Tab-separated table of C-alpha atoms in Angstrom:
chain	number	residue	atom	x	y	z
A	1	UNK	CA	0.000	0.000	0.000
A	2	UNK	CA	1.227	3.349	-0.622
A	3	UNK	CA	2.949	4.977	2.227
A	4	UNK	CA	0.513	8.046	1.398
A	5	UNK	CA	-2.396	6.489	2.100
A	6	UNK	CA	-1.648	4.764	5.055
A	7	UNK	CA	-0.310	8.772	6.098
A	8	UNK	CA	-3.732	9.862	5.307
A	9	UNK	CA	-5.870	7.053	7.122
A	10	UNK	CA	-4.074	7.663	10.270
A	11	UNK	CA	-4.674	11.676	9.761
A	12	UNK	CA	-8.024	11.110	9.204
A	13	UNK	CA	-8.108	8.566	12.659
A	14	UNK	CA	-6.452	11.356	14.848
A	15	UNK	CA	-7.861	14.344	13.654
A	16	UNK	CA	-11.129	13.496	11.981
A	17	UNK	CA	-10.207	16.221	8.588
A	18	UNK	CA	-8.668	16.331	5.908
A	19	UNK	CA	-8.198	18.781	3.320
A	20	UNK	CA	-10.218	18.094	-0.271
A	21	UNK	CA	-7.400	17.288	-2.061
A	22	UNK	CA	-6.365	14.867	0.767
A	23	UNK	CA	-9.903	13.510	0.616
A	24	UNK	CA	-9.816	13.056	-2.661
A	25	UNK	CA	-6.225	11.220	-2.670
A	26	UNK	CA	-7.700	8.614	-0.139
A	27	UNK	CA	-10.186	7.776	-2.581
A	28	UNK	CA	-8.112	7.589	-5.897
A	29	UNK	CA	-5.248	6.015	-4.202
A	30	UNK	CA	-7.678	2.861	-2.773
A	31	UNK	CA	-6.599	-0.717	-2.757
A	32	UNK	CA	-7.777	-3.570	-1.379
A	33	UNK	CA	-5.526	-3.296	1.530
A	34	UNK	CA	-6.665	0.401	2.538
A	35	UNK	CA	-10.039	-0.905	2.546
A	36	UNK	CA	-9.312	-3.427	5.205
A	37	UNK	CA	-7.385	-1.148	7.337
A	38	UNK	CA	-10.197	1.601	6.892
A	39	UNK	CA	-12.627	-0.858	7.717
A	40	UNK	CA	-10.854	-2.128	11.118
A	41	UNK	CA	-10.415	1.682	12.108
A	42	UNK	CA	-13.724	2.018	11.454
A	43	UNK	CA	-15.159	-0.808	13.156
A	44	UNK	CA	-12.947	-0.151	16.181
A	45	UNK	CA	-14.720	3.259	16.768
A	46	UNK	CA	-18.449	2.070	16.247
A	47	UNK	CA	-17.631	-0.491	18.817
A	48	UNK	CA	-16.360	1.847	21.300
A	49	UNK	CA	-19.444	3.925	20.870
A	50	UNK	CA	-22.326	1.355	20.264
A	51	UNK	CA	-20.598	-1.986	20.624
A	52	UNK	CA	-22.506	-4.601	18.261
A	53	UNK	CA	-25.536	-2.871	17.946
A	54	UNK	CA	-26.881	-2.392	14.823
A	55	UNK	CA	-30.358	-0.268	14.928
A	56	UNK	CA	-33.628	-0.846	12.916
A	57	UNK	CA	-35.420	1.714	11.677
A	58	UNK	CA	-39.151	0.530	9.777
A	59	UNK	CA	-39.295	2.454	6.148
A	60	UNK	CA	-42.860	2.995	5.224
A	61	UNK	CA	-43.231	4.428	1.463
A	62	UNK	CA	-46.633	5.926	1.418
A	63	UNK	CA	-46.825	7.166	-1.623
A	64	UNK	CA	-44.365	7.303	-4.678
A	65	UNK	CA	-46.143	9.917	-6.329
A	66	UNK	CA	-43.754	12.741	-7.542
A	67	UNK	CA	-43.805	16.483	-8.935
A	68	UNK	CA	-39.878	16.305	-9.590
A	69	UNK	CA	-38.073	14.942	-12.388
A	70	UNK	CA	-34.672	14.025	-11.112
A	71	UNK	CA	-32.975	12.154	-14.007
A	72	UNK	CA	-31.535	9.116	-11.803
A	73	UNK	CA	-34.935	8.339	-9.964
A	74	UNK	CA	-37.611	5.791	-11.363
A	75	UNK	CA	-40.579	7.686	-9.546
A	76	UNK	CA	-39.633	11.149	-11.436
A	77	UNK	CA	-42.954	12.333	-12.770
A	78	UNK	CA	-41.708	11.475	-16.519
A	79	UNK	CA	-41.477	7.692	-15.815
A	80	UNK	CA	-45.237	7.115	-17.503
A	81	UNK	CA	-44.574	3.380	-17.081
A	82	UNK	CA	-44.732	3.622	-12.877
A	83	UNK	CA	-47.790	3.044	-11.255
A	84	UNK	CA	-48.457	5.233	-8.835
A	85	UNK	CA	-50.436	4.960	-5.470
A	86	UNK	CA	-51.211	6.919	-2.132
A	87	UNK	CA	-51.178	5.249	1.384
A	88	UNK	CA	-54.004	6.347	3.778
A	89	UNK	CA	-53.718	7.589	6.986
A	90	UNK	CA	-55.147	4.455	8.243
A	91	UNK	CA	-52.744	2.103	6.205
A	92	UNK	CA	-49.782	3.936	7.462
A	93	UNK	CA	-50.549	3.263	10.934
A	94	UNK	CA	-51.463	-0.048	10.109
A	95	UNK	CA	-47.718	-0.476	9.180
A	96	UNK	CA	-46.665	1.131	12.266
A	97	UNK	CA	-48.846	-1.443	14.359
A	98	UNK	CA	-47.332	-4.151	12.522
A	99	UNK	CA	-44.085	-2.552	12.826
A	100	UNK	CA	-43.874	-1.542	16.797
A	101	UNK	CA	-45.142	-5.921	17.224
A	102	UNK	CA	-42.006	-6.514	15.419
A	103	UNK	CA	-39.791	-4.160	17.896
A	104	UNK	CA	-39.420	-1.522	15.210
A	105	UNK	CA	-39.242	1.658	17.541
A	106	UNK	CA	-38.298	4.298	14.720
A	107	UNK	CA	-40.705	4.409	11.685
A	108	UNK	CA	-39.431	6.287	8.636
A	109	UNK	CA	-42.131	7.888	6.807
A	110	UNK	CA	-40.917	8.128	2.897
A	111	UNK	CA	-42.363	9.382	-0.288
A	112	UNK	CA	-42.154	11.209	-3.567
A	113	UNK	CA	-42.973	14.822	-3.362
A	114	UNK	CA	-46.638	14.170	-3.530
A	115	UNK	CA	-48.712	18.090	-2.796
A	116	UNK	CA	-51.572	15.461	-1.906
A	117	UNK	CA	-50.335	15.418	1.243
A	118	UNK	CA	-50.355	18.610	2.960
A	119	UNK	CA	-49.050	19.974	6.164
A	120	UNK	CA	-52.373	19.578	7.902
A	121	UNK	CA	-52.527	15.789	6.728
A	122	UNK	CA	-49.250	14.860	7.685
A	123	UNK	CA	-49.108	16.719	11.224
A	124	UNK	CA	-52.561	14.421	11.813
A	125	UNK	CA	-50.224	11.313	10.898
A	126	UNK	CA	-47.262	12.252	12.984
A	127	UNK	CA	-49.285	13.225	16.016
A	128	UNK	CA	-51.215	9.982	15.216
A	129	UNK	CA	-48.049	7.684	15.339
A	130	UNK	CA	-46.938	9.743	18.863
A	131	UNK	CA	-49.993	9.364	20.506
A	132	UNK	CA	-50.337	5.782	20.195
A	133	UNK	CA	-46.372	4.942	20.056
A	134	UNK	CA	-44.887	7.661	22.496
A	135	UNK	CA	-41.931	5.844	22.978
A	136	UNK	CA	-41.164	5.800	19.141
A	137	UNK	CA	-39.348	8.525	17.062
A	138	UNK	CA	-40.379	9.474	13.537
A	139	UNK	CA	-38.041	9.989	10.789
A	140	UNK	CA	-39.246	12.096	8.081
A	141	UNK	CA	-38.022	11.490	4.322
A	142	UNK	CA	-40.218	14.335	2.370
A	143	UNK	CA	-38.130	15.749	0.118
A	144	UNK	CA	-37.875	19.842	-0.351
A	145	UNK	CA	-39.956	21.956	1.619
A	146	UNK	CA	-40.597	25.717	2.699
A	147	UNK	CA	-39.189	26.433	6.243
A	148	UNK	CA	-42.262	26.820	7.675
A	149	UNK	CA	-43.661	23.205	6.903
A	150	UNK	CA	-40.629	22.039	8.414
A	151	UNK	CA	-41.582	24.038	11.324
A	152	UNK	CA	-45.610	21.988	11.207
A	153	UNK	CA	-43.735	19.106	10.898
A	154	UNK	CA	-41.689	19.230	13.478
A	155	UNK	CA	-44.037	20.799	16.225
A	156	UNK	CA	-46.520	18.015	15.411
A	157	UNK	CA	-43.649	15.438	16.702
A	158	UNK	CA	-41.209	14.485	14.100
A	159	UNK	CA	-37.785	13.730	15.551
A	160	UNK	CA	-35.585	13.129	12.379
A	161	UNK	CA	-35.244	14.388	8.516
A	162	UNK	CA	-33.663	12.481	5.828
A	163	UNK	CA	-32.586	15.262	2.889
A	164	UNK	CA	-30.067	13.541	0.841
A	165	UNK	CA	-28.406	16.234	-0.549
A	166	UNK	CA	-26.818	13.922	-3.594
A	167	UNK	CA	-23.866	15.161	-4.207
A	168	UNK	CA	-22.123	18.553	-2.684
A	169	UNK	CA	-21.188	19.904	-6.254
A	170	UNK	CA	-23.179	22.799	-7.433
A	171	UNK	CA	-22.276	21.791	-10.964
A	172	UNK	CA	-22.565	18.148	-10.656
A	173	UNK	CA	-26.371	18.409	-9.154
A	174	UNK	CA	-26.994	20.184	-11.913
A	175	UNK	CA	-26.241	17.229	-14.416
A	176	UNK	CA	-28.422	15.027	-12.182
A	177	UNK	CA	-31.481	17.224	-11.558
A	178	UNK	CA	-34.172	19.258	-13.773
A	179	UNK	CA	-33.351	22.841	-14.265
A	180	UNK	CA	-36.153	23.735	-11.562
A	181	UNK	CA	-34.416	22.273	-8.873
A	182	UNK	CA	-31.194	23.811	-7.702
A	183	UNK	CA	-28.038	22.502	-5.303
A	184	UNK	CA	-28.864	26.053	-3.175
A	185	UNK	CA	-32.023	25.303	-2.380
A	186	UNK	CA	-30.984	22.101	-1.131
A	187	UNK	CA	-28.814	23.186	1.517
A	188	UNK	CA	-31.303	25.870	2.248
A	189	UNK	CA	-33.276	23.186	3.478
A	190	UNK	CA	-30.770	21.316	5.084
A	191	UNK	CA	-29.774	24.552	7.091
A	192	UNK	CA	-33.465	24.818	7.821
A	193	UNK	CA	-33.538	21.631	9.621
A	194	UNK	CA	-30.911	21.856	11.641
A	195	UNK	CA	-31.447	25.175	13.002
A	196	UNK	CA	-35.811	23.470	13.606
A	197	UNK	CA	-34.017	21.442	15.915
A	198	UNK	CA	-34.293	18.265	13.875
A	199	UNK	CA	-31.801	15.208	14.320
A	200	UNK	CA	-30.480	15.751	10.317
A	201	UNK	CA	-29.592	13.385	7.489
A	202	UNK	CA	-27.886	14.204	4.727
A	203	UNK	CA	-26.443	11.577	1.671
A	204	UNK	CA	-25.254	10.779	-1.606
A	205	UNK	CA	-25.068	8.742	-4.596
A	206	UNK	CA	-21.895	6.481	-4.670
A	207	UNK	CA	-21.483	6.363	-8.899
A	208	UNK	CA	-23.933	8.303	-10.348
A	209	UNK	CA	-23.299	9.167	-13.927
A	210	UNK	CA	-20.528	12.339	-14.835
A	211	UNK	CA	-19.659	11.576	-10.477
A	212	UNK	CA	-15.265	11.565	-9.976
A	213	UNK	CA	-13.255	11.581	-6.995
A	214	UNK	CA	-13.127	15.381	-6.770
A	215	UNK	CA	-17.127	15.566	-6.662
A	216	UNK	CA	-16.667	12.662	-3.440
A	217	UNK	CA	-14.001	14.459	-2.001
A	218	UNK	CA	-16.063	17.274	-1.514
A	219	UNK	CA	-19.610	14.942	-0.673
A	220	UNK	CA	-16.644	14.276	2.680
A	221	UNK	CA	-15.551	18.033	3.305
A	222	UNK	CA	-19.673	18.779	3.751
A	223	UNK	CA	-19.955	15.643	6.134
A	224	UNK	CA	-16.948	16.340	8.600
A	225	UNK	CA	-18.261	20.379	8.096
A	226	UNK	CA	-22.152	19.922	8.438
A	227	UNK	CA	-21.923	17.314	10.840
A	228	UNK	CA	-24.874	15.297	10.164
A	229	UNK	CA	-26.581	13.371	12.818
A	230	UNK	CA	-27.147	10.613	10.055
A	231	UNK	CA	-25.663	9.816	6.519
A	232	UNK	CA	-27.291	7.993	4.534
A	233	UNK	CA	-24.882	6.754	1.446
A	234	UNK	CA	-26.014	4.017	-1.361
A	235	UNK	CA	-24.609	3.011	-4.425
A	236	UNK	CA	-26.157	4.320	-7.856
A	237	UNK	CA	-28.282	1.852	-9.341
A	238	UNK	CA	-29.598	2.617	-12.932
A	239	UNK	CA	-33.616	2.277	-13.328
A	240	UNK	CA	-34.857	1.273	-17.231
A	241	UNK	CA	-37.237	4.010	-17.482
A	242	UNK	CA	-34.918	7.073	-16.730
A	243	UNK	CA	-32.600	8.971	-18.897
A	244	UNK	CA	-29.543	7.375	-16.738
A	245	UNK	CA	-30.974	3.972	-17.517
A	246	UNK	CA	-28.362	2.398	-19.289
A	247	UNK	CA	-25.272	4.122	-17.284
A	248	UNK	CA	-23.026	1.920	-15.472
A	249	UNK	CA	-24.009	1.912	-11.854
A	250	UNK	CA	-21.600	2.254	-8.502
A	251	UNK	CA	-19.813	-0.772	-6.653
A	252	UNK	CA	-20.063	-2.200	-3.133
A	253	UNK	CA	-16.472	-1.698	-2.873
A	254	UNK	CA	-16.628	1.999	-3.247
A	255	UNK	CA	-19.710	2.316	-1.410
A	256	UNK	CA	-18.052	0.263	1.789
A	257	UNK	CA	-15.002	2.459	1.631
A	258	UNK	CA	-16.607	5.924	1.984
A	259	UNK	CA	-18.533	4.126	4.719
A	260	UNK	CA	-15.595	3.589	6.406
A	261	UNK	CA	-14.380	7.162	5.993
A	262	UNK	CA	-17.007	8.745	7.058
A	263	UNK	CA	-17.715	6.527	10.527
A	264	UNK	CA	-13.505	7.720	11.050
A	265	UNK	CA	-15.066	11.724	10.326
A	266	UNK	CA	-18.060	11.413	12.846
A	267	UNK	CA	-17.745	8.648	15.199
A	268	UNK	CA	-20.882	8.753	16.928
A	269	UNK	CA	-22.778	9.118	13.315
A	270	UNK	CA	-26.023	6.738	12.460
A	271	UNK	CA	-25.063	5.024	9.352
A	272	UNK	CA	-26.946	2.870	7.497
A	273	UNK	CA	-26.540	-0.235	5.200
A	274	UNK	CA	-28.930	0.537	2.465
A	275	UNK	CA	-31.308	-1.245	0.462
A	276	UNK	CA	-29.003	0.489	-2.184
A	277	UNK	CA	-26.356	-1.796	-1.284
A	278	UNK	CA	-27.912	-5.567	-0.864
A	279	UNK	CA	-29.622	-4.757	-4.220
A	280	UNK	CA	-26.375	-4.963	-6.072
A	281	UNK	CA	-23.765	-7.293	-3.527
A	282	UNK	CA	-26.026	-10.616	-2.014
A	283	UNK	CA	-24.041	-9.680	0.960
A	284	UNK	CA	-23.804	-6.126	0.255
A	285	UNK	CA	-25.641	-5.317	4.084
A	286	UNK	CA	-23.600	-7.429	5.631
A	287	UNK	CA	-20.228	-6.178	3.969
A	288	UNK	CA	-22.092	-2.198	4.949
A	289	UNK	CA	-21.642	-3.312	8.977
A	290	UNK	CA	-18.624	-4.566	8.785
A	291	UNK	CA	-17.573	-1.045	6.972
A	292	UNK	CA	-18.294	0.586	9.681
A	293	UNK	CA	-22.411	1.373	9.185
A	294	UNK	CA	-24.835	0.683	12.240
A	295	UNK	CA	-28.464	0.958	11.042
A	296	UNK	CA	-30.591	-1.116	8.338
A	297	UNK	CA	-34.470	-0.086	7.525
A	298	UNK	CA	-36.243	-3.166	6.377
A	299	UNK	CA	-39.602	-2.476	4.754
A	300	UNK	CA	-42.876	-2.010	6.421
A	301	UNK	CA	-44.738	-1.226	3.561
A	302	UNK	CA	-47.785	-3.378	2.556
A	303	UNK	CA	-46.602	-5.772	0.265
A	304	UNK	CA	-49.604	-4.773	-2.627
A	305	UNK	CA	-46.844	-1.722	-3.192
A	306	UNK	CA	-43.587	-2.109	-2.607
A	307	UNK	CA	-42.831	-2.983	-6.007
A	308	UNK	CA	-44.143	0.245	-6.863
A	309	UNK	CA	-41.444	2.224	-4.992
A	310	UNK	CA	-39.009	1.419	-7.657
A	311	UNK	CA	-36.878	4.056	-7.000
A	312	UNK	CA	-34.070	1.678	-8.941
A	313	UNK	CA	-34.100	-1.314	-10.822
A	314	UNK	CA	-34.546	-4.935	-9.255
A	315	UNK	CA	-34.637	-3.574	-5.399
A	316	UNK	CA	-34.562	-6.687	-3.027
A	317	UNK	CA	-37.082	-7.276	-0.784
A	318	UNK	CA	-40.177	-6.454	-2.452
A	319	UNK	CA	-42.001	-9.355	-1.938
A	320	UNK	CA	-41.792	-10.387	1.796
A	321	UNK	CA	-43.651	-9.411	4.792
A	322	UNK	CA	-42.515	-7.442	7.451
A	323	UNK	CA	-41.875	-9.874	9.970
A	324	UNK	CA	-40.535	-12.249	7.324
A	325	UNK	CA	-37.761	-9.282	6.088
A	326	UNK	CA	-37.004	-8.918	10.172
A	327	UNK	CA	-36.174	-12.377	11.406
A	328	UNK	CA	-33.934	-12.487	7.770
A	329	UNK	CA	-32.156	-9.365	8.838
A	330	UNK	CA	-31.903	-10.526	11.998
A	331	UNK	CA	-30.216	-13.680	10.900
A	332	UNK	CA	-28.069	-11.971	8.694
A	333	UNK	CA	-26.291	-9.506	11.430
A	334	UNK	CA	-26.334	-12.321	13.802
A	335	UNK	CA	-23.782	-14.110	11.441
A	336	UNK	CA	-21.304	-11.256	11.622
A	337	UNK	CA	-21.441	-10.891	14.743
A	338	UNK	CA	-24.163	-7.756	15.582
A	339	UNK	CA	-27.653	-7.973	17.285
A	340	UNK	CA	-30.359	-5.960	16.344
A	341	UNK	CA	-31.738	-4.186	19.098
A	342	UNK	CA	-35.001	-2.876	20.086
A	343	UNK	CA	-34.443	0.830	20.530
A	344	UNK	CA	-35.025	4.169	18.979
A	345	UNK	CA	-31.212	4.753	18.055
A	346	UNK	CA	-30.244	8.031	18.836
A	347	UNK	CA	-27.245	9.391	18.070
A	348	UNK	CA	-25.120	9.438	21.092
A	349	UNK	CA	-24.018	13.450	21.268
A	350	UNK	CA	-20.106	14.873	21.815
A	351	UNK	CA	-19.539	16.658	24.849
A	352	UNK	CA	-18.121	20.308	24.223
A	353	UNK	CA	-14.707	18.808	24.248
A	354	UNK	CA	-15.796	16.224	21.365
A	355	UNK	CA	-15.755	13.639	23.596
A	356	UNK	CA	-18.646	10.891	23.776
């Protein structure tokens, strides 16, 4: 292994930064061997934080209905061939119920974004799920919205926001998003949410099409500087029926290294093994923990749609029910080691010294 490298993981281990060109040496300069010691440095700080806990977190996609046309996504309102369909307030909480028997105590409300459901219909949903679940937090996965929704939202009872902000290049969201839709606004939003009071996500493709090393380096410089509460990362999987269709999509191997970078940034961050990532590696979850990542969200969508969410082509787990896609998960950590527990999974916060 380059003597550079190995310099730069050990920077990276005792001071958490690195500069972008530094950042984006670490990821050009990758070999097999890197990976390995990445992943034990990453490993070793998730366990000193959260042992071998990994944290479930029950996706419900209530509606994949969508006024955007992002050019990677198979729900963009241009995709003709998806068929669409809208949860009701009633099926969402059935989910939940099913979910909280199953020890799901964070529920992850997702969907396109659908104007069907307004702030007055989704504050009845959160303060729903409260009432009846008080000891469960709810993560919110909406998309763009004005400050003051975010504000509804939030007062009604949601704990957490997912806003993947895709990639932290101005010119490089440009190439993956309509014209309508700009990289400022997106950090408007994220800014937005953190200053609510919201526990934040932020997250990006691994491979999307026109993506290089400089565009990651700098998707790393906004983690370490933003300091996310969560970071949610997945590999770039091409769907038929979008303009990116036929582009080559991104690797586990990539996907498990920036993992690994980014637990040795934020220690104490929530980091999941996505869907993303089993879709294209059988073991691709399992290979996510062992990078470093601490949270999957199995399904708890009624099985009559999850095909429908095709947010990428050939997305595992479609057709299994909810308790089926939990004892499988939980057989599948259990064999490298990690328990899923039943908990809501908060981050655990730095002290003003940065100490845990």
């Amino acid at each position: 292994m380059d003597k550079e490298i190995l310099y730069l993981i050990e920077k990276l281990e005792s001071e958490k930064t690195l500069t972008l060109r530094e950042y984006e040496r670490l990821i050009s300069g990758r070999d097999e061997e890197s990976a390995k010691i990445l992943a034990e440095k990453a490993v070793n700080v998730r366990k000193q934080i959260y042992g071998n806990s990994v944290f479930v977190r029950g996706l419900i996609e209530f509606s994949n209905i969508c006024k955007n046309d992002c050019l990677y996504c198979g729900i963009r309102r241009s995709n003709l061939n998806c068929d669409r369909y809208r949860l009701t307030t009633d099926e969402i909480l059935e989910c939940c119920a099913d979910g909280y028997s199953l020890g799901f105590r964070t529920f992850v409300l997702q969907s396109g974004e659908d104007g069907y459901f307004t702030d007055g219909i989704l504050c009845e949903i959160i303060e729903k799920i409260k009432s009846k679940y008080p000891d469960c937090a709810v993560t919110l996965s909406l998309g763009e919205k004005s400050r003051e929704s975010y504000q509804r939202l939030f007062d009604a009872g949601a704990d957490r926001y997912l806003l993947r902000h895709e990639t932290a290049d101005s010119e490089h969201y440009k190439s993956l998003h309509p014209p309508e839709m700009s990289f400022e606004h997106r950090m408007k939003c994220l800014s937005d949410l953190r200053e609510i009071g919201y526990q934040v996500g932020c997250g990006f493709m691994v491979g999307s099409p026109h993506q290089t090393a400089k565009h990651l380096a700098k998707d790393l410089k906004f983690v370490e500087e933003f300091k996310p509460d969560m970071c949610g990362i997945g590999p770039f999987v091409p769907h038929k029926d979008t303009p990116f269709g036929k582009m080559t999509g991104g690797t586990a191997e990539l996907t498990c290294y920036l993992l690994s970078i980014i637990r040795l940034i934020r220690p104490n961050i929530l980091l999941p093994s996505t869907t993303a990532l089993g879709t294209i590696d059988p073991l691709g979850r399992e290979k996510g923990i062992l990078a470093g990542a601490n949270v999957v969200m199995p399904n708890l969508s009624p099985v009559s749609v999850r095909k429908k969410y095709e947010l990428y082509d050939n997305k595992i787990c479609t057709g299994e029910e909810s308790a089926q896609c939990r004892s499988c998960l939980d057989m599948r950590m259990s064999s490298i080691g990690y328990e899923i527990v039943t908990d809501r999974g908060d981050i655990k916060k730095e002290n003003e010294n940065g100490c845990l």
